[in-house]
PDB file of C-alpha atoms in Angstrom:
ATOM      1  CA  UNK A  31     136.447 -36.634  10.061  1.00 54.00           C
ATOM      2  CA  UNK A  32     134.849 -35.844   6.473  1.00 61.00           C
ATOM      3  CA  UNK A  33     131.444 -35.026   7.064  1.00 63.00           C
ATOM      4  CA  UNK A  34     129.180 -35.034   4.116  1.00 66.00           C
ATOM      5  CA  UNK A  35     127.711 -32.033   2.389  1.00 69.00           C
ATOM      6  CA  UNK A  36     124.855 -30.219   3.869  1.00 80.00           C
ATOM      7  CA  UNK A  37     121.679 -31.037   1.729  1.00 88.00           C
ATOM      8  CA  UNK A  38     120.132 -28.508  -0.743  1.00 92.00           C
ATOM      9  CA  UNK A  39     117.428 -26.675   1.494  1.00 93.00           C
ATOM     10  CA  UNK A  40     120.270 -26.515   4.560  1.00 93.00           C
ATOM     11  CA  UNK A  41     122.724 -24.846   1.748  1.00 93.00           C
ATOM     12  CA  UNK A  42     119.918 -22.561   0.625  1.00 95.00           C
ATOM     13  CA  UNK A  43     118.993 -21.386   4.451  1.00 96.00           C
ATOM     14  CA  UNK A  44     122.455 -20.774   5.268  1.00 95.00           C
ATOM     15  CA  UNK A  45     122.925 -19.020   1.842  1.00 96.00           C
ATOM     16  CA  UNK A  46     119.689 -16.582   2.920  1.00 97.00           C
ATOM     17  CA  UNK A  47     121.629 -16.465   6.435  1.00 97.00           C
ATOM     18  CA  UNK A  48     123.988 -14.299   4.409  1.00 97.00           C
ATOM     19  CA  UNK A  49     121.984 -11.752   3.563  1.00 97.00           C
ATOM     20  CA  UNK A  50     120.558 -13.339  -0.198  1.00 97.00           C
ATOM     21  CA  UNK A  51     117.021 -13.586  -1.052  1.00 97.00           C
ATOM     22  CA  UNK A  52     115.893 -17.105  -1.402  1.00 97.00           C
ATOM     23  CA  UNK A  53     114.035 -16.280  -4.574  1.00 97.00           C
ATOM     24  CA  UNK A  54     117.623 -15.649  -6.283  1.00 97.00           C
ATOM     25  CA  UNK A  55     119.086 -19.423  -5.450  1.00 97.00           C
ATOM     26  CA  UNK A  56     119.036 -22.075  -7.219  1.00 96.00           C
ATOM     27  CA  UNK A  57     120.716 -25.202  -6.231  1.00 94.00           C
ATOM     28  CA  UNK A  58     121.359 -28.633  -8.971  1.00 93.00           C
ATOM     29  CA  UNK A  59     123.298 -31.222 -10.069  1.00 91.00           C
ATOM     30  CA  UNK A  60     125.069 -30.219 -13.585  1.00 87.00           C
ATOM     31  CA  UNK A  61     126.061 -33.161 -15.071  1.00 86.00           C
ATOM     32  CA  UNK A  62     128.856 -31.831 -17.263  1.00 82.00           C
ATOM     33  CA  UNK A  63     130.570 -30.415 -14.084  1.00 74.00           C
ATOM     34  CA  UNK A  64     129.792 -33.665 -12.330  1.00 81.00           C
ATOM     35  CA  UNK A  65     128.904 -31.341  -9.363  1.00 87.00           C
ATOM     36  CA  UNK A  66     126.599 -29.629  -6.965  1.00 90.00           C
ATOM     37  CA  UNK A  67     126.212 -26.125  -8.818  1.00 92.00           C
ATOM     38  CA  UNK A  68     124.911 -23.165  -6.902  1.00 95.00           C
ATOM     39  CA  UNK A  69     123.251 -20.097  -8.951  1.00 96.00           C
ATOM     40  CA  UNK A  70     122.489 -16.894  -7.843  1.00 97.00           C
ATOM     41  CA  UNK A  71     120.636 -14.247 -10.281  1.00 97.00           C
ATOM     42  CA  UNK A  72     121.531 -11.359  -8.152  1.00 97.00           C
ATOM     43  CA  UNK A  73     123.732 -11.065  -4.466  1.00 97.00           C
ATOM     44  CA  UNK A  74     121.809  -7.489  -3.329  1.00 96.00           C
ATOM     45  CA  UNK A  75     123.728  -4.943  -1.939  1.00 96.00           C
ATOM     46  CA  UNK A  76     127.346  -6.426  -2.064  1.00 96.00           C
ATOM     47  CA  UNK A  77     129.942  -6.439   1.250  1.00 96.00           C
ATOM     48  CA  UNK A  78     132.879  -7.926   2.499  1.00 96.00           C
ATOM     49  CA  UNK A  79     130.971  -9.343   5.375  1.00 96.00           C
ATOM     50  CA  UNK A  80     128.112 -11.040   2.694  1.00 97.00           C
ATOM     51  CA  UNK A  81     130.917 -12.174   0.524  1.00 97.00           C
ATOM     52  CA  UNK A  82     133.059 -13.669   3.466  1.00 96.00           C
ATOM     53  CA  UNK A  83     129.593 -15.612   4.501  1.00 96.00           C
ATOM     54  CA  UNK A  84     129.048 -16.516   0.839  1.00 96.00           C
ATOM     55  CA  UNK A  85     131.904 -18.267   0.284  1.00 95.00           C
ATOM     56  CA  UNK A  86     132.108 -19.774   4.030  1.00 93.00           C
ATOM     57  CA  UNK A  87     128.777 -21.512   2.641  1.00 92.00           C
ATOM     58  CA  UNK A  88     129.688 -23.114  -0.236  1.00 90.00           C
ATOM     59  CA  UNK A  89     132.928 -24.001  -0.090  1.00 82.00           C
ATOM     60  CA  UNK A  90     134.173 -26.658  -0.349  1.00 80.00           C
ATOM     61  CA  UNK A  91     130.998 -28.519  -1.605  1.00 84.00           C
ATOM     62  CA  UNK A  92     129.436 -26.670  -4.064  1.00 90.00           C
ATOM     63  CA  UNK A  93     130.405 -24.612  -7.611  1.00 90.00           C
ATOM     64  CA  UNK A  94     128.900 -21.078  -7.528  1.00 93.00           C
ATOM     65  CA  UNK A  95     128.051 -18.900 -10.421  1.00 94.00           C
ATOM     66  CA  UNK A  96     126.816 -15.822  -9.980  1.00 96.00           C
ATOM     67  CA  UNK A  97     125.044 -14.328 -13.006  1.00 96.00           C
ATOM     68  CA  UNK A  98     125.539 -10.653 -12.103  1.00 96.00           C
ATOM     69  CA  UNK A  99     129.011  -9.523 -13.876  1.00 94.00           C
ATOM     70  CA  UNK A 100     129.902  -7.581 -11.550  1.00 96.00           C
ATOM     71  CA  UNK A 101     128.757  -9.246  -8.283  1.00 96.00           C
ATOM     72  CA  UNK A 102     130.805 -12.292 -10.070  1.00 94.00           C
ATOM     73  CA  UNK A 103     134.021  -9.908 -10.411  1.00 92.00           C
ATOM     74  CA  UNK A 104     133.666  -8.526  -6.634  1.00 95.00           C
ATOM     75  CA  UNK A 105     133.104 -12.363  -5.278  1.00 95.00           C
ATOM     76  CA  UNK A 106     136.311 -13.357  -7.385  1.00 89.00           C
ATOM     77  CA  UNK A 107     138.507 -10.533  -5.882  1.00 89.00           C
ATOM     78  CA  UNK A 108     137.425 -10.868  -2.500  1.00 94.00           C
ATOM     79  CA  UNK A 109     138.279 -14.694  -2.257  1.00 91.00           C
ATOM     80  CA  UNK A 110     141.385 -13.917  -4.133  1.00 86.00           C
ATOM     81  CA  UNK A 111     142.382 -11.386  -1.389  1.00 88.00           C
ATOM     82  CA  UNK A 112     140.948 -13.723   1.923  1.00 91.00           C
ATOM     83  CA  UNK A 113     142.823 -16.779   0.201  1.00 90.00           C
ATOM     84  CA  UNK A 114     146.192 -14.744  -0.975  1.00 88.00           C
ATOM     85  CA  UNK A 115     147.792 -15.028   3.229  1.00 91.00           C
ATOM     86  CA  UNK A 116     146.890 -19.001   3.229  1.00 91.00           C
ATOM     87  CA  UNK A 117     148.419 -19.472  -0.061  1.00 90.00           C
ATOM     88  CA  UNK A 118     151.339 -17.415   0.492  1.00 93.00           C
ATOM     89  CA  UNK A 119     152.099 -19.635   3.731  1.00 95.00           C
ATOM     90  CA  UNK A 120     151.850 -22.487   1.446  1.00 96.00           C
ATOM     91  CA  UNK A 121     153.710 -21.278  -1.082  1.00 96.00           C
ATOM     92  CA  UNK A 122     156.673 -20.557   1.137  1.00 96.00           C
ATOM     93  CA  UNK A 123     156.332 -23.868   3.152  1.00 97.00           C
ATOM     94  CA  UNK A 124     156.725 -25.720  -0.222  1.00 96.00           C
ATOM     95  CA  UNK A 125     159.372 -24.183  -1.501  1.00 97.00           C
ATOM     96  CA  UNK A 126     161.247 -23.597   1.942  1.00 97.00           C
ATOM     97  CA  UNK A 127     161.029 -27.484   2.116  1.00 96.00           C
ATOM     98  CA  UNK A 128     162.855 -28.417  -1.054  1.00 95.00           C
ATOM     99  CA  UNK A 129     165.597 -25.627  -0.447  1.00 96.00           C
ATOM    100  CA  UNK A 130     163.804 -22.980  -3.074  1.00 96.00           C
ATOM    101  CA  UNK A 131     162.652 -19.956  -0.899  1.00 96.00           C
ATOM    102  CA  UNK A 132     165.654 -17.786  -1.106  1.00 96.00           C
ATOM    103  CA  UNK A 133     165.541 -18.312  -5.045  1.00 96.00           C
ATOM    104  CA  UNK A 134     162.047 -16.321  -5.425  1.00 97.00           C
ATOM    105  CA  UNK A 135     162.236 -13.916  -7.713  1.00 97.00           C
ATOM    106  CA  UNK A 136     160.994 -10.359  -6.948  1.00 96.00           C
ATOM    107  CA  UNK A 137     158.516  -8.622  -9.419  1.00 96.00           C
ATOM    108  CA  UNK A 138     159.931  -5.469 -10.597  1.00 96.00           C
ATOM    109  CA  UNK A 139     157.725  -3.015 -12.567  1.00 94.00           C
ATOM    110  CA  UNK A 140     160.366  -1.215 -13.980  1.00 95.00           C
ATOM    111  CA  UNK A 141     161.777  -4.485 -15.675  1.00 94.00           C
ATOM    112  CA  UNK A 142     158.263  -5.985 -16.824  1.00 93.00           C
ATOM    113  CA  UNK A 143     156.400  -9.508 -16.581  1.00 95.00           C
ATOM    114  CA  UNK A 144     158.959 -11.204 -19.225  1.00 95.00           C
ATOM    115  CA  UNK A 145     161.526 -10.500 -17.270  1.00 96.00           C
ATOM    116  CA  UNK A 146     160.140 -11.784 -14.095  1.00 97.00           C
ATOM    117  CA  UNK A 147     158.835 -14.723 -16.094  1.00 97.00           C
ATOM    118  CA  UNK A 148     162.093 -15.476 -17.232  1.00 97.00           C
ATOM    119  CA  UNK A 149     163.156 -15.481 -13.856  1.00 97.00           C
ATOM    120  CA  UNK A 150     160.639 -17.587 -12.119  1.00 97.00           C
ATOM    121  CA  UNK A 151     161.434 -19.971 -15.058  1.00 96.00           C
ATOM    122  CA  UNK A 152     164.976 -20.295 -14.098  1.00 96.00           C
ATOM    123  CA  UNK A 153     164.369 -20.493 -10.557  1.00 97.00           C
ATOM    124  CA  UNK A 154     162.101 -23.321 -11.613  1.00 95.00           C
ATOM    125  CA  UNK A 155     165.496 -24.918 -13.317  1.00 94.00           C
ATOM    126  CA  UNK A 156     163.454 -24.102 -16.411  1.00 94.00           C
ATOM    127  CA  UNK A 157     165.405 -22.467 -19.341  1.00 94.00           C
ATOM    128  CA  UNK A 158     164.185 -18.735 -19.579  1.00 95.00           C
ATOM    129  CA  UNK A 159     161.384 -18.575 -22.823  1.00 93.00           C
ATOM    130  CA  UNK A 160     160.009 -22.470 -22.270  1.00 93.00           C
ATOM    131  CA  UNK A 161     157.316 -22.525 -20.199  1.00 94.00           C
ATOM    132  CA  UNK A 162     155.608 -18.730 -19.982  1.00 96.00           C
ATOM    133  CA  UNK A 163     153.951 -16.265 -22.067  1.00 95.00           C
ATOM    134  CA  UNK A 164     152.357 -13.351 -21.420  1.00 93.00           C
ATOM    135  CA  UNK A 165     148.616 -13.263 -21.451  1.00 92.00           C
ATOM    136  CA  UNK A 166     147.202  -9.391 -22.249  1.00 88.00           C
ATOM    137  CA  UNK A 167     149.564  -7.212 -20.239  1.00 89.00           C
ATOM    138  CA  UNK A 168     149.064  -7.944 -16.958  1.00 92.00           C
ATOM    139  CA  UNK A 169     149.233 -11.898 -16.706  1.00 93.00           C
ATOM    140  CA  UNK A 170     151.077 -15.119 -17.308  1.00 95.00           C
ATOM    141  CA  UNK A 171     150.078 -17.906 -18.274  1.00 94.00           C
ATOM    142  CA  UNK A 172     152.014 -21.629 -19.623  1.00 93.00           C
ATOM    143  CA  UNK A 173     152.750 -22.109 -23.201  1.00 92.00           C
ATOM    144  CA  UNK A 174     151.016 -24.434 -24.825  1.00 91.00           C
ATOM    145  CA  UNK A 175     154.035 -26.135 -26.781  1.00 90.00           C
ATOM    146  CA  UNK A 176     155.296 -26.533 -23.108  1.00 89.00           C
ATOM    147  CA  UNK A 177     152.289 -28.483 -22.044  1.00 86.00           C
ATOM    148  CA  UNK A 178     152.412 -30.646 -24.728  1.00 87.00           C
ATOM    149  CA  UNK A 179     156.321 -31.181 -25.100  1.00 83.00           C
ATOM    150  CA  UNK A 180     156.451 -32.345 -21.472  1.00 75.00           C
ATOM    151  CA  UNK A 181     155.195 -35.790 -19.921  1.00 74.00           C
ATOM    152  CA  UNK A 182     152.162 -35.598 -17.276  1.00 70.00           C
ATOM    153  CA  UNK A 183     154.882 -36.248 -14.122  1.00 73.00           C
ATOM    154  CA  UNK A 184     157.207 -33.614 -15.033  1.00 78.00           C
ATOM    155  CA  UNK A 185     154.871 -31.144 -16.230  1.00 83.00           C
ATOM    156  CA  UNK A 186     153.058 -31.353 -13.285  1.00 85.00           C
ATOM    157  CA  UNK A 187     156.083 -30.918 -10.980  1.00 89.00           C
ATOM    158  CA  UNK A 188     157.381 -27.984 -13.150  1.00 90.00           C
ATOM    159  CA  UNK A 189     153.866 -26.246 -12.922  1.00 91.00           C
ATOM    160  CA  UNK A 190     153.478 -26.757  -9.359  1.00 93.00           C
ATOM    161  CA  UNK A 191     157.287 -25.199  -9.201  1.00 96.00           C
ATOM    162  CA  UNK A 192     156.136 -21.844 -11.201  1.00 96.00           C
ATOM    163  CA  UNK A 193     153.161 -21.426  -8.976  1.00 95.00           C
ATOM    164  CA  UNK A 194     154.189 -22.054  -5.581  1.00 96.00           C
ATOM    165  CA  UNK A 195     157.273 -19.643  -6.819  1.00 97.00           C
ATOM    166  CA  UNK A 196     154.549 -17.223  -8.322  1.00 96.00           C
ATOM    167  CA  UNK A 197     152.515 -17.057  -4.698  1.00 95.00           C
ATOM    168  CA  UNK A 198     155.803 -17.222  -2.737  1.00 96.00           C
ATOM    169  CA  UNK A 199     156.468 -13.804  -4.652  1.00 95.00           C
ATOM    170  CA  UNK A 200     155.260  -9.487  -4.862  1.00 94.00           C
ATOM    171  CA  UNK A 201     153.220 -10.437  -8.388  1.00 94.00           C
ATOM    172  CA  UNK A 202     150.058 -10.244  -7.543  1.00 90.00           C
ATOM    173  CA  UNK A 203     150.886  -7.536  -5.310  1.00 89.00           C
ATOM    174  CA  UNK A 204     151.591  -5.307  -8.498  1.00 93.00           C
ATOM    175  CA  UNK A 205     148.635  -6.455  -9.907  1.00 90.00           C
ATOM    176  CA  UNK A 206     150.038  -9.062 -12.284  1.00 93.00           C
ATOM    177  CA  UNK A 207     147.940 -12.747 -12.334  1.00 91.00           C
ATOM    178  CA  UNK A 208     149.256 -16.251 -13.341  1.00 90.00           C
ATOM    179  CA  UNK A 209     146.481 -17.777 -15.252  1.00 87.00           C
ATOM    180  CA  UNK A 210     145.392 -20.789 -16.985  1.00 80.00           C
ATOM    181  CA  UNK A 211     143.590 -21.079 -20.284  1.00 75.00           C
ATOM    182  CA  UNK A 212     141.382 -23.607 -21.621  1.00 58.00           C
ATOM    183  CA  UNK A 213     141.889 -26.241 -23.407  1.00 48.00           C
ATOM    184  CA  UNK A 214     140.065 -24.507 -26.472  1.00 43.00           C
ATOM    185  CA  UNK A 215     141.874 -21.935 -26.555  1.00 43.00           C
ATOM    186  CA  UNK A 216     144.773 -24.257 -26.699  1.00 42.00           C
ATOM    187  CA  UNK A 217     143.431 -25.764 -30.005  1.00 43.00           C
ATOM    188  CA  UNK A 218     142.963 -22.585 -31.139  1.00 43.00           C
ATOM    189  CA  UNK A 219     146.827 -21.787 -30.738  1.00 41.00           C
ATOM    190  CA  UNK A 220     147.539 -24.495 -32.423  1.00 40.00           C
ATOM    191  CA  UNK A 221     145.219 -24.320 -35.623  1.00 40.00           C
ATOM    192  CA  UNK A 222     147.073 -20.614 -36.001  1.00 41.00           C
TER     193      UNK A 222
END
């Protein structure tokens, strides 16, 4: 049973339950993001066990921004490290269900990220060079010619291919991230 979303001064008690002072919350609707959005100036001292409670809180109901750039950084990597086993399962479970586990390639530092994007491109039944580029030297992320050469149904089964193979595989691991840019910067590729 969906229940609905606790109500604004619930969200900010639990929120103080963690360990944040109430004067650094604030809690409205933002109608570009069509969505609850959650704000906190500053988190305090920072832990695993504040974080974990943090993002127990507000997910699945809310956005959060946290204005601190560094709090923001430590929030990101801890969810991405308590999510990473979950997605992994899922990952596998997807692909082991269409016949695509054993195809997963495995990230070798010695050989680079192009070569391990060509490969999760292939294993994707993608031709090697379509759908990945690098983005700075330690991510990938889709070409934009790729998005737009491809029709909403297959792209979408072709992206969910590369990142159910990407979670499924030792990437992240090595510290490389599969990441998706903007649709401005998009424009911007193309204008160049």
């Amino acid at each position: 049973m969906d229940l609905p979303p606790p109500n604004y001064t619930q969200t900010t008690d639990a929120i103080v339950q963690c360990g944040i002072s109430r004067s650094k919350i604030s809690i409205r609707y933002e109608d570009e993001l069509q969505s609850d959005e959650i704000t906190i100036s500053d988190l305090g001292t920072v832990s695993d066990g504040k974080l974990r409670c943090l993002k127990s809180t507000v997910h699945p109901f809310y956005i959060l921004t946290i204005q601190n750039e560094k709090q923001r950084g430590e929030f990101y990597e801890f969810s991405e490290r308590e999510d990473r086993p979950k997605r992994l399962a899922d990952a596998r479970e997807w692909l082991r269900s269409r016949g695509l586990l054993e195809q997963v390639p495995t990230f070798d530092p010695k050989q680079g990220i192009a070569a391990f994007a060509a490969e999760l491109e292939g294993a994707c039944g993608l031709r090697p060079g379509s759908a990945l580029m690098m983005h700075g030297s330690s991510a990938l992320t889709v070409r934009p010619e790729f998005i737009l050469s491809k029709s909403f149904t297959t792209l979408g089964e072709s992206l969910y291919c590369l990142t159910q193979m990407f979670a499924a595989s030792n990437a992240a691991d090595n510290g490389v991230r599969f990441v998706f840019i903007g649709n401005e910067a998009v424009s911007e590729s193309n204008e160049k």
